[in-house]
Amino acid sequence: MPRRSAAAAASLERQAPVFSALGDSTRLRLVARLAGSEPQSITHLTEGTGITRQGVTKHLRVLSDAGIVRPARKGRETLWHLERESLEAARRSLERISALWDETLDRLKKYVEE
Amino acid sequence: MAVEVTDRIEKKVFLRAPRARVWSAVANAEEFGKWFGVDLKGRAFTIGATVRGPVLHEKYRHLTWEATVEEIVPERRISWRWHPSATDVHRDYSKEPTTLVVFELADAPGGTMLTVTESGFDRIPLDRRDDAYRGNDSGWTQQMVAIEKYIGASA
């Protein structure tokens, strides 16, 4: 079996929590919200979510630990923005699996059509 | 940006074969193994059963393919759960989250429309997914190229 280099493995493992962090509908909504906008404050992000500011803060922390969002100070405010690279990595990994399914289903096609 | 896209894959493929033929290719374990690349001789897919067999690809013969059947609706739908990239023989995957693979069949003019979905990726760590084995060498090569690109991009 091919072995990845240690550096490659370490780099991938850094991204590992991305998927579990996204496996929550509130967090997905926060990410979607940040995806379509400029960096936003917690006050702004809490509006219309139906959950408390503390709740939003907790979710942002999970996303931040996974490297999906990042806080930045702006004056007295903390603004949150999206780390697009993490989401890109998640998307690319899915594309690879998708390509493997294409190949597998090609074999099925040959098998049933022969 | 479509955020939810990280959780599932959906494939639709038209097969120029009758539905009964396609059904036996996906629901008869022995037949399934032939094109999927697993030796499932003497095995059967039944609801709730965990089916195991050695991977046929010569590079991966040390690996055991394993799936637990969740649902069988004859000639319509079969689904099973698996660990999509259980390629480390020293690791115990039993406690880790699985993805759900669903094969759905429908009549189509001149053949059968097959829809395959795999969902639940959001709970699978990224490092694990990259090892996904699908019994294909060029697939693996593609993966390695993709991983290298990714490493390069995030370094």
PDB file of C-alpha atoms in Angstrom:
ATOM      1  CA  MET A   1       0.000   0.000   0.000  1.00  0.00           C
ATOM      2  CA  PRO A   2       1.372   3.414  -0.863  1.00  0.00           C
ATOM      3  CA  ARG A   3       2.514   5.373   2.141  1.00  0.00           C
ATOM      4  CA  ARG A   4       2.030   9.052   2.510  1.00  0.00           C
ATOM      5  CA  SER A   5       4.916  11.053   3.808  1.00  0.00           C
ATOM      6  CA  ALA A   6       4.762  11.990   7.462  1.00  0.00           C
ATOM      7  CA  ALA A   7       4.396  15.645   6.537  1.00  0.00           C
ATOM      8  CA  ALA A   8       1.493  14.869   4.256  1.00  0.00           C
ATOM      9  CA  ALA A   9      -0.214  12.799   6.926  1.00  0.00           C
ATOM     10  CA  ALA A  10       0.259  15.529   9.498  1.00  0.00           C
ATOM     11  CA  SER A  11      -1.181  18.104   7.158  1.00  0.00           C
ATOM     12  CA  LEU A  12      -4.239  15.989   6.482  1.00  0.00           C
ATOM     13  CA  GLU A  13      -4.745  15.294  10.155  1.00  0.00           C
ATOM     14  CA  ARG A  14      -4.822  18.997  10.855  1.00  0.00           C
ATOM     15  CA  GLN A  15      -7.925  19.124   8.673  1.00  0.00           C
ATOM     16  CA  ALA A  16      -9.517  16.081  10.253  1.00  0.00           C
ATOM     17  CA  PRO A  17     -12.056  17.816  12.540  1.00  0.00           C
ATOM     18  CA  VAL A  18     -13.592  19.808   9.692  1.00  0.00           C
ATOM     19  CA  PHE A  19     -16.243  17.248   8.924  1.00  0.00           C
ATOM     20  CA  SER A  20     -17.360  16.588  12.453  1.00  0.00           C
ATOM     21  CA  ALA A  21     -17.523  20.329  13.063  1.00  0.00           C
ATOM     22  CA  LEU A  22     -19.827  20.675  10.074  1.00  0.00           C
ATOM     23  CA  GLY A  23     -22.063  17.823  11.171  1.00  0.00           C
ATOM     24  CA  ASP A  24     -24.469  20.154  12.963  1.00  0.00           C
ATOM     25  CA  SER A  25     -27.245  22.184  11.404  1.00  0.00           C
ATOM     26  CA  THR A  26     -26.686  25.332  13.492  1.00  0.00           C
ATOM     27  CA  ARG A  27     -23.001  25.366  12.613  1.00  0.00           C
ATOM     28  CA  LEU A  28     -23.783  24.734   8.965  1.00  0.00           C
ATOM     29  CA  ARG A  29     -26.104  27.746   9.033  1.00  0.00           C
ATOM     30  CA  LEU A  30     -23.397  29.893  10.608  1.00  0.00           C
ATOM     31  CA  VAL A  31     -20.950  28.798   7.933  1.00  0.00           C
ATOM     32  CA  ALA A  32     -23.487  29.460   5.182  1.00  0.00           C
ATOM     33  CA  ARG A  33     -24.073  32.891   6.621  1.00  0.00           C
ATOM     34  CA  LEU A  34     -20.374  33.725   6.732  1.00  0.00           C
ATOM     35  CA  ALA A  35     -19.885  32.275   3.261  1.00  0.00           C
ATOM     36  CA  GLY A  36     -22.051  34.891   1.664  1.00  0.00           C
ATOM     37  CA  SER A  37     -20.851  37.936   3.528  1.00  0.00           C
ATOM     38  CA  GLU A  38     -18.127  40.078   4.971  1.00  0.00           C
ATOM     39  CA  PRO A  39     -16.731  39.138   8.400  1.00  0.00           C
ATOM     40  CA  GLN A  40     -19.465  39.430  11.034  1.00  0.00           C
ATOM     41  CA  SER A  41     -19.754  40.067  14.752  1.00  0.00           C
ATOM     42  CA  ILE A  42     -21.345  37.600  17.171  1.00  0.00           C
ATOM     43  CA  THR A  43     -24.250  40.036  17.657  1.00  0.00           C
ATOM     44  CA  HIS A  44     -24.869  39.995  13.948  1.00  0.00           C
ATOM     45  CA  LEU A  45     -24.498  36.210  13.699  1.00  0.00           C
ATOM     46  CA  THR A  46     -26.941  35.656  16.563  1.00  0.00           C
ATOM     47  CA  GLU A  47     -29.743  37.627  14.891  1.00  0.00           C
ATOM     48  CA  GLY A  48     -32.561  35.444  13.651  1.00  0.00           C
ATOM     49  CA  THR A  49     -30.956  32.157  14.740  1.00  0.00           C
ATOM     50  CA  GLY A  50     -33.277  31.543  17.701  1.00  0.00           C
ATOM     51  CA  ILE A  51     -30.337  30.620  19.908  1.00  0.00           C
ATOM     52  CA  THR A  52     -28.517  32.641  22.528  1.00  0.00           C
ATOM     53  CA  ARG A  53     -25.345  34.618  22.051  1.00  0.00           C
ATOM     54  CA  GLN A  54     -23.591  32.107  24.325  1.00  0.00           C
ATOM     55  CA  GLY A  55     -24.837  29.295  22.110  1.00  0.00           C
ATOM     56  CA  VAL A  56     -23.522  30.966  18.986  1.00  0.00           C
ATOM     57  CA  THR A  57     -20.203  31.623  20.742  1.00  0.00           C
ATOM     58  CA  LYS A  58     -19.919  27.932  21.593  1.00  0.00           C
ATOM     59  CA  HIS A  59     -20.600  26.871  18.008  1.00  0.00           C
ATOM     60  CA  LEU A  60     -18.107  29.412  16.689  1.00  0.00           C
ATOM     61  CA  ARG A  61     -15.499  27.962  19.032  1.00  0.00           C
ATOM     62  CA  VAL A  62     -16.061  24.448  17.622  1.00  0.00           C
ATOM     63  CA  LEU A  63     -15.778  25.816  14.078  1.00  0.00           C
ATOM     64  CA  SER A  64     -12.704  27.775  15.058  1.00  0.00           C
ATOM     65  CA  ASP A  65     -11.027  24.697  16.607  1.00  0.00           C
ATOM     66  CA  ALA A  66     -11.621  22.875  13.340  1.00  0.00           C
ATOM     67  CA  GLY A  67     -10.024  25.737  11.441  1.00  0.00           C
ATOM     68  CA  ILE A  68     -13.228  26.605   9.578  1.00  0.00           C
ATOM     69  CA  VAL A  69     -13.698  30.107  10.955  1.00  0.00           C
ATOM     70  CA  ARG A  70     -11.320  32.573  12.505  1.00  0.00           C
ATOM     71  CA  PRO A  71     -11.816  35.610  14.713  1.00  0.00           C
ATOM     72  CA  ALA A  72     -10.172  38.939  13.959  1.00  0.00           C
ATOM     73  CA  ARG A  73     -10.180  42.036  16.130  1.00  0.00           C
ATOM     74  CA  LYS A  74     -11.500  45.184  14.571  1.00  0.00           C
ATOM     75  CA  GLY A  75     -11.352  48.038  17.015  1.00  0.00           C
ATOM     76  CA  ARG A  76     -13.319  46.890  20.056  1.00  0.00           C
ATOM     77  CA  GLU A  77     -15.194  44.276  18.091  1.00  0.00           C
ATOM     78  CA  THR A  78     -14.371  40.694  17.182  1.00  0.00           C
ATOM     79  CA  LEU A  79     -15.375  39.800  13.649  1.00  0.00           C
ATOM     80  CA  TRP A  80     -15.615  36.224  12.434  1.00  0.00           C
ATOM     81  CA  HIS A  81     -14.691  35.126   8.951  1.00  0.00           C
ATOM     82  CA  LEU A  82     -14.516  31.918   7.002  1.00  0.00           C
ATOM     83  CA  GLU A  83     -11.313  29.988   6.325  1.00  0.00           C
ATOM     84  CA  ARG A  84     -12.128  28.962   2.807  1.00  0.00           C
ATOM     85  CA  GLU A  85      -9.205  26.586   2.481  1.00  0.00           C
ATOM     86  CA  SER A  86     -10.680  24.121   5.017  1.00  0.00           C
ATOM     87  CA  LEU A  87     -13.960  23.921   3.161  1.00  0.00           C
ATOM     88  CA  GLU A  88     -12.133  23.616  -0.121  1.00  0.00           C
ATOM     89  CA  ALA A  89     -10.214  20.624   1.253  1.00  0.00           C
ATOM     90  CA  ALA A  90     -13.468  18.993   2.327  1.00  0.00           C
ATOM     91  CA  ARG A  91     -14.970  19.553  -1.089  1.00  0.00           C
ATOM     92  CA  ARG A  92     -11.919  18.188  -2.884  1.00  0.00           C
ATOM     93  CA  SER A  93     -11.887  15.058  -0.787  1.00  0.00           C
ATOM     94  CA  LEU A  94     -15.499  14.428  -1.770  1.00  0.00           C
ATOM     95  CA  GLU A  95     -14.606  14.936  -5.413  1.00  0.00           C
ATOM     96  CA  ARG A  96     -11.972  12.232  -5.169  1.00  0.00           C
ATOM     97  CA  ILE A  97     -14.452   9.775  -3.668  1.00  0.00           C
ATOM     98  CA  SER A  98     -16.942  10.777  -6.327  1.00  0.00           C
ATOM     99  CA  ALA A  99     -14.413   9.913  -9.057  1.00  0.00           C
ATOM    100  CA  LEU A 100     -13.867   6.513  -7.470  1.00  0.00           C
ATOM    101  CA  TRP A 101     -17.595   5.840  -7.565  1.00  0.00           C
ATOM    102  CA  ASP A 102     -17.601   6.729 -11.277  1.00  0.00           C
ATOM    103  CA  GLU A 103     -14.976   4.074 -11.912  1.00  0.00           C
ATOM    104  CA  THR A 104     -16.749   1.507  -9.762  1.00  0.00           C
ATOM    105  CA  LEU A 105     -20.053   2.112 -11.551  1.00  0.00           C
ATOM    106  CA  ASP A 106     -18.293   1.823 -14.906  1.00  0.00           C
ATOM    107  CA  ARG A 107     -17.341  -1.702 -13.902  1.00  0.00           C
ATOM    108  CA  LEU A 108     -20.955  -2.400 -12.947  1.00  0.00           C
ATOM    109  CA  LYS A 109     -22.090  -1.092 -16.322  1.00  0.00           C
ATOM    110  CA  LYS A 110     -19.732  -3.428 -18.148  1.00  0.00           C
ATOM    111  CA  TYR A 111     -20.792  -6.280 -15.897  1.00  0.00           C
ATOM    112  CA  VAL A 112     -24.559  -5.983 -16.471  1.00  0.00           C
ATOM    113  CA  GLU A 113     -24.418  -4.940 -20.110  1.00  0.00           C
ATOM    114  CA  GLU A 114     -22.072  -7.637 -21.383  1.00  0.00           C
TER     115      GLU A 114
ATOM    116  CA  MET B   1     -21.264  28.354  -1.604  1.00  0.00           C
ATOM    117  CA  ALA B   2     -23.211  25.128  -1.102  1.00  0.00           C
ATOM    118  CA  VAL B   3     -22.137  24.072   2.349  1.00  0.00           C
ATOM    119  CA  GLU B   4     -24.221  20.901   2.626  1.00  0.00           C
ATOM    120  CA  VAL B   5     -22.387  19.408  -0.332  1.00  0.00           C
ATOM    121  CA  THR B   6     -19.683  17.989   1.956  1.00  0.00           C
ATOM    122  CA  ASP B   7     -21.972  15.311   3.338  1.00  0.00           C
ATOM    123  CA  ARG B   8     -23.065  13.233   0.382  1.00  0.00           C
ATOM    124  CA  ILE B   9     -22.322  11.930  -3.057  1.00  0.00           C
ATOM    125  CA  GLU B  10     -25.035  11.049  -5.545  1.00  0.00           C
ATOM    126  CA  LYS B  11     -24.501   9.186  -8.802  1.00  0.00           C
ATOM    127  CA  LYS B  12     -27.030   8.353 -11.477  1.00  0.00           C
ATOM    128  CA  VAL B  13     -26.179   5.832 -14.141  1.00  0.00           C
ATOM    129  CA  PHE B  14     -28.290   4.402 -16.945  1.00  0.00           C
ATOM    130  CA  LEU B  15     -27.717   0.689 -17.461  1.00  0.00           C
ATOM    131  CA  ARG B  16     -28.758  -1.027 -20.662  1.00  0.00           C
ATOM    132  CA  ALA B  17     -30.013  -4.104 -18.808  1.00  0.00           C
ATOM    133  CA  PRO B  18     -33.325  -5.211 -17.326  1.00  0.00           C
ATOM    134  CA  ARG B  19     -34.055  -4.277 -13.771  1.00  0.00           C
ATOM    135  CA  ALA B  20     -33.921  -7.898 -12.571  1.00  0.00           C
ATOM    136  CA  ARG B  21     -30.405  -8.213 -13.982  1.00  0.00           C
ATOM    137  CA  VAL B  22     -29.216  -5.015 -12.304  1.00  0.00           C
ATOM    138  CA  TRP B  23     -30.875  -6.077  -9.076  1.00  0.00           C
ATOM    139  CA  SER B  24     -28.973  -9.348  -8.922  1.00  0.00           C
ATOM    140  CA  ALA B  25     -25.737  -7.498  -9.708  1.00  0.00           C
ATOM    141  CA  VAL B  26     -26.159  -5.217  -6.680  1.00  0.00           C
ATOM    142  CA  ALA B  27     -28.119  -7.421  -4.257  1.00  0.00           C
ATOM    143  CA  ASN B  28     -26.596 -10.836  -4.841  1.00  0.00           C
ATOM    144  CA  ALA B  29     -23.435 -10.658  -2.764  1.00  0.00           C
ATOM    145  CA  GLU B  30     -21.401 -12.993  -4.977  1.00  0.00           C
ATOM    146  CA  GLU B  31     -22.268 -11.031  -8.102  1.00  0.00           C
ATOM    147  CA  PHE B  32     -21.753  -7.708  -6.371  1.00  0.00           C
ATOM    148  CA  GLY B  33     -18.278  -8.811  -5.361  1.00  0.00           C
ATOM    149  CA  LYS B  34     -17.314  -9.525  -8.970  1.00  0.00           C
ATOM    150  CA  TRP B  35     -17.584  -5.941 -10.177  1.00  0.00           C
ATOM    151  CA  PHE B  36     -16.974  -4.214  -6.870  1.00  0.00           C
ATOM    152  CA  GLY B  37     -13.747  -6.136  -6.372  1.00  0.00           C
ATOM    153  CA  VAL B  38     -14.395  -8.301  -3.311  1.00  0.00           C
ATOM    154  CA  ASP B  39     -14.462 -12.075  -2.956  1.00  0.00           C
ATOM    155  CA  LEU B  40     -17.928 -12.733  -1.528  1.00  0.00           C
ATOM    156  CA  LYS B  41     -18.306 -16.362  -2.604  1.00  0.00           C
ATOM    157  CA  GLY B  42     -20.909 -18.116  -0.478  1.00  0.00           C
ATOM    158  CA  ARG B  43     -21.964 -14.861   1.205  1.00  0.00           C
ATOM    159  CA  ALA B  44     -25.427 -13.290   1.103  1.00  0.00           C
ATOM    160  CA  PHE B  45     -26.829  -9.823   1.751  1.00  0.00           C
ATOM    161  CA  THR B  46     -29.619 -10.083   4.314  1.00  0.00           C
ATOM    162  CA  ILE B  47     -31.039  -7.293   6.448  1.00  0.00           C
ATOM    163  CA  GLY B  48     -28.916  -6.707   9.531  1.00  0.00           C
ATOM    164  CA  ALA B  49     -26.152  -9.049   8.401  1.00  0.00           C
ATOM    165  CA  THR B  50     -22.523  -7.994   8.372  1.00  0.00           C
ATOM    166  CA  VAL B  51     -20.924  -9.357   5.219  1.00  0.00           C
ATOM    167  CA  ARG B  52     -17.155  -9.724   4.922  1.00  0.00           C
ATOM    168  CA  GLY B  53     -14.771 -10.818   2.237  1.00  0.00           C
ATOM    169  CA  PRO B  54     -11.195 -10.326   1.067  1.00  0.00           C
ATOM    170  CA  VAL B  55     -10.511  -7.496  -1.329  1.00  0.00           C
ATOM    171  CA  LEU B  56      -9.571  -8.860  -4.778  1.00  0.00           C
ATOM    172  CA  HIS B  57      -7.184  -6.151  -5.914  1.00  0.00           C
ATOM    173  CA  GLU B  58      -3.698  -7.621  -5.618  1.00  0.00           C
ATOM    174  CA  LYS B  59      -2.293  -4.594  -3.834  1.00  0.00           C
ATOM    175  CA  TYR B  60      -4.991  -4.761  -1.187  1.00  0.00           C
ATOM    176  CA  ARG B  61      -5.417  -8.485  -0.624  1.00  0.00           C
ATOM    177  CA  HIS B  62      -4.571  -8.066   3.048  1.00  0.00           C
ATOM    178  CA  LEU B  63      -7.732  -6.005   3.497  1.00  0.00           C
ATOM    179  CA  THR B  64     -11.189  -7.268   4.353  1.00  0.00           C
ATOM    180  CA  TRP B  65     -14.195  -5.527   2.867  1.00  0.00           C
ATOM    181  CA  GLU B  66     -17.030  -5.301   5.351  1.00  0.00           C
ATOM    182  CA  ALA B  67     -20.544  -3.889   5.208  1.00  0.00           C
ATOM    183  CA  THR B  68     -23.681  -4.172   7.322  1.00  0.00           C
ATOM    184  CA  VAL B  69     -26.896  -4.401   5.365  1.00  0.00           C
ATOM    185  CA  GLU B  70     -29.514  -1.909   6.444  1.00  0.00           C
ATOM    186  CA  GLU B  71     -32.412  -2.268   4.039  1.00  0.00           C
ATOM    187  CA  ILE B  72     -33.509  -4.528   1.200  1.00  0.00           C
ATOM    188  CA  VAL B  73     -36.602  -3.772  -0.880  1.00  0.00           C
ATOM    189  CA  PRO B  74     -36.503  -6.342  -3.703  1.00  0.00           C
ATOM    190  CA  GLU B  75     -35.730  -4.910  -7.146  1.00  0.00           C
ATOM    191  CA  ARG B  76     -36.011  -1.417  -5.741  1.00  0.00           C
ATOM    192  CA  ARG B  77     -33.491  -0.583  -3.045  1.00  0.00           C
ATOM    193  CA  ILE B  78     -30.589  -2.037  -1.072  1.00  0.00           C
ATOM    194  CA  SER B  79     -28.457  -0.131   1.405  1.00  0.00           C
ATOM    195  CA  TRP B  80     -25.521  -0.906   3.618  1.00  0.00           C
ATOM    196  CA  ARG B  81     -23.173   0.877   5.974  1.00  0.00           C
ATOM    197  CA  TRP B  82     -19.412   0.662   5.837  1.00  0.00           C
ATOM    198  CA  HIS B  83     -16.256   2.340   6.944  1.00  0.00           C
ATOM    199  CA  PRO B  84     -15.439   4.009   3.649  1.00  0.00           C
ATOM    200  CA  SER B  85     -11.686   3.894   4.034  1.00  0.00           C
ATOM    201  CA  ALA B  86     -10.765   1.165   6.469  1.00  0.00           C
ATOM    202  CA  THR B  87      -7.333   0.517   5.021  1.00  0.00           C
ATOM    203  CA  ASP B  88      -5.228   0.337   8.175  1.00  0.00           C
ATOM    204  CA  VAL B  89      -5.201  -3.281   9.375  1.00  0.00           C
ATOM    205  CA  HIS B  90      -3.913  -2.254  12.784  1.00  0.00           C
ATOM    206  CA  ARG B  91      -6.740   0.109  13.478  1.00  0.00           C
ATOM    207  CA  ASP B  92     -10.050  -0.775  15.103  1.00  0.00           C
ATOM    208  CA  TYR B  93     -12.720   0.950  13.023  1.00  0.00           C
ATOM    209  CA  SER B  94     -15.681  -0.612  14.798  1.00  0.00           C
ATOM    210  CA  LYS B  95     -16.369   2.446  16.954  1.00  0.00           C
ATOM    211  CA  GLU B  96     -15.946   4.957  14.158  1.00  0.00           C
ATOM    212  CA  PRO B  97     -18.826   6.458  12.207  1.00  0.00           C
ATOM    213  CA  THR B  98     -19.918   4.769   8.989  1.00  0.00           C
ATOM    214  CA  THR B  99     -21.284   6.107   5.727  1.00  0.00           C
ATOM    215  CA  LEU B 100     -24.527   4.799   4.249  1.00  0.00           C
ATOM    216  CA  VAL B 101     -24.473   3.536   0.666  1.00  0.00           C
ATOM    217  CA  VAL B 102     -27.850   3.236  -1.068  1.00  0.00           C
ATOM    218  CA  PHE B 103     -28.506   1.621  -4.454  1.00  0.00           C
ATOM    219  CA  GLU B 104     -31.868   2.566  -5.922  1.00  0.00           C
ATOM    220  CA  LEU B 105     -33.318   1.069  -9.097  1.00  0.00           C
ATOM    221  CA  ALA B 106     -35.994   2.427 -11.388  1.00  0.00           C
ATOM    222  CA  ASP B 107     -37.245   1.386 -14.815  1.00  0.00           C
ATOM    223  CA  ALA B 108     -36.053   3.555 -17.675  1.00  0.00           C
ATOM    224  CA  PRO B 109     -36.700   3.258 -21.435  1.00  0.00           C
ATOM    225  CA  GLY B 110     -34.457   0.466 -22.681  1.00  0.00           C
ATOM    226  CA  GLY B 111     -32.951  -0.360 -19.339  1.00  0.00           C
ATOM    227  CA  THR B 112     -32.601   0.616 -15.708  1.00  0.00           C
ATOM    228  CA  MET B 113     -31.740   3.855 -13.974  1.00  0.00           C
ATOM    229  CA  LEU B 114     -29.523   3.263 -10.975  1.00  0.00           C
ATOM    230  CA  THR B 115     -29.004   5.944  -8.339  1.00  0.00           C
ATOM    231  CA  VAL B 116     -26.205   5.471  -5.836  1.00  0.00           C
ATOM    232  CA  THR B 117     -25.826   7.752  -2.855  1.00  0.00           C
ATOM    233  CA  GLU B 118     -23.197   7.679  -0.151  1.00  0.00           C
ATOM    234  CA  SER B 119     -23.901   9.912   2.816  1.00  0.00           C
ATOM    235  CA  GLY B 120     -22.564  10.650   6.280  1.00  0.00           C
ATOM    236  CA  PHE B 121     -19.157  12.048   5.282  1.00  0.00           C
ATOM    237  CA  ASP B 122     -19.456  14.958   7.642  1.00  0.00           C
ATOM    238  CA  ARG B 123     -18.708  12.588  10.483  1.00  0.00           C
ATOM    239  CA  ILE B 124     -15.682  10.991   8.851  1.00  0.00           C
ATOM    240  CA  PRO B 125     -12.349  12.657   9.550  1.00  0.00           C
ATOM    241  CA  LEU B 126     -10.706  13.964   6.414  1.00  0.00           C
ATOM    242  CA  ASP B 127      -7.495  11.994   6.850  1.00  0.00           C
ATOM    243  CA  ARG B 128      -9.523   8.779   6.837  1.00  0.00           C
ATOM    244  CA  ARG B 129     -11.471   9.552   3.714  1.00  0.00           C
ATOM    245  CA  ASP B 130      -8.406  10.028   1.631  1.00  0.00           C
ATOM    246  CA  ASP B 131      -7.557   6.358   2.036  1.00  0.00           C
ATOM    247  CA  ALA B 132     -10.885   5.309   0.577  1.00  0.00           C
ATOM    248  CA  TYR B 133     -10.435   2.040  -1.220  1.00  0.00           C
ATOM    249  CA  ARG B 134     -12.630   1.223  -4.207  1.00  0.00           C
ATOM    250  CA  GLY B 135     -10.614  -1.566  -5.757  1.00  0.00           C
ATOM    251  CA  ASN B 136      -9.124   0.466  -8.507  1.00  0.00           C
ATOM    252  CA  ASP B 137      -5.522   1.261  -9.134  1.00  0.00           C
ATOM    253  CA  SER B 138      -5.984   4.353 -11.271  1.00  0.00           C
ATOM    254  CA  GLY B 139      -8.431   5.623  -8.648  1.00  0.00           C
ATOM    255  CA  TRP B 140      -5.718   5.325  -6.088  1.00  0.00           C
ATOM    256  CA  THR B 141      -3.211   7.090  -8.322  1.00  0.00           C
ATOM    257  CA  GLN B 142      -5.688   9.913  -8.864  1.00  0.00           C
ATOM    258  CA  GLN B 143      -6.144  10.142  -5.135  1.00  0.00           C
ATOM    259  CA  MET B 144      -2.439  10.425  -4.533  1.00  0.00           C
ATOM    260  CA  VAL B 145      -2.122  13.182  -7.109  1.00  0.00           C
ATOM    261  CA  ALA B 146      -5.055  14.972  -5.522  1.00  0.00           C
ATOM    262  CA  ILE B 147      -3.571  14.624  -2.042  1.00  0.00           C
ATOM    263  CA  GLU B 148      -0.252  15.978  -3.227  1.00  0.00           C
ATOM    264  CA  LYS B 149      -2.009  18.945  -4.788  1.00  0.00           C
ATOM    265  CA  TYR B 150      -3.894  19.521  -1.594  1.00  0.00           C
ATOM    266  CA  ILE B 151      -0.760  19.311   0.518  1.00  0.00           C
ATOM    267  CA  GLY B 152       0.946  21.753  -1.821  1.00  0.00           C
ATOM    268  CA  ALA B 153      -1.974  24.161  -1.636  1.00  0.00           C
ATOM    269  CA  SER B 154      -2.240  24.139   2.152  1.00  0.00           C
ATOM    270  CA  ALA B 155       1.477  24.109   3.016  1.00  0.00           C
TER     271      ALA B 155
END
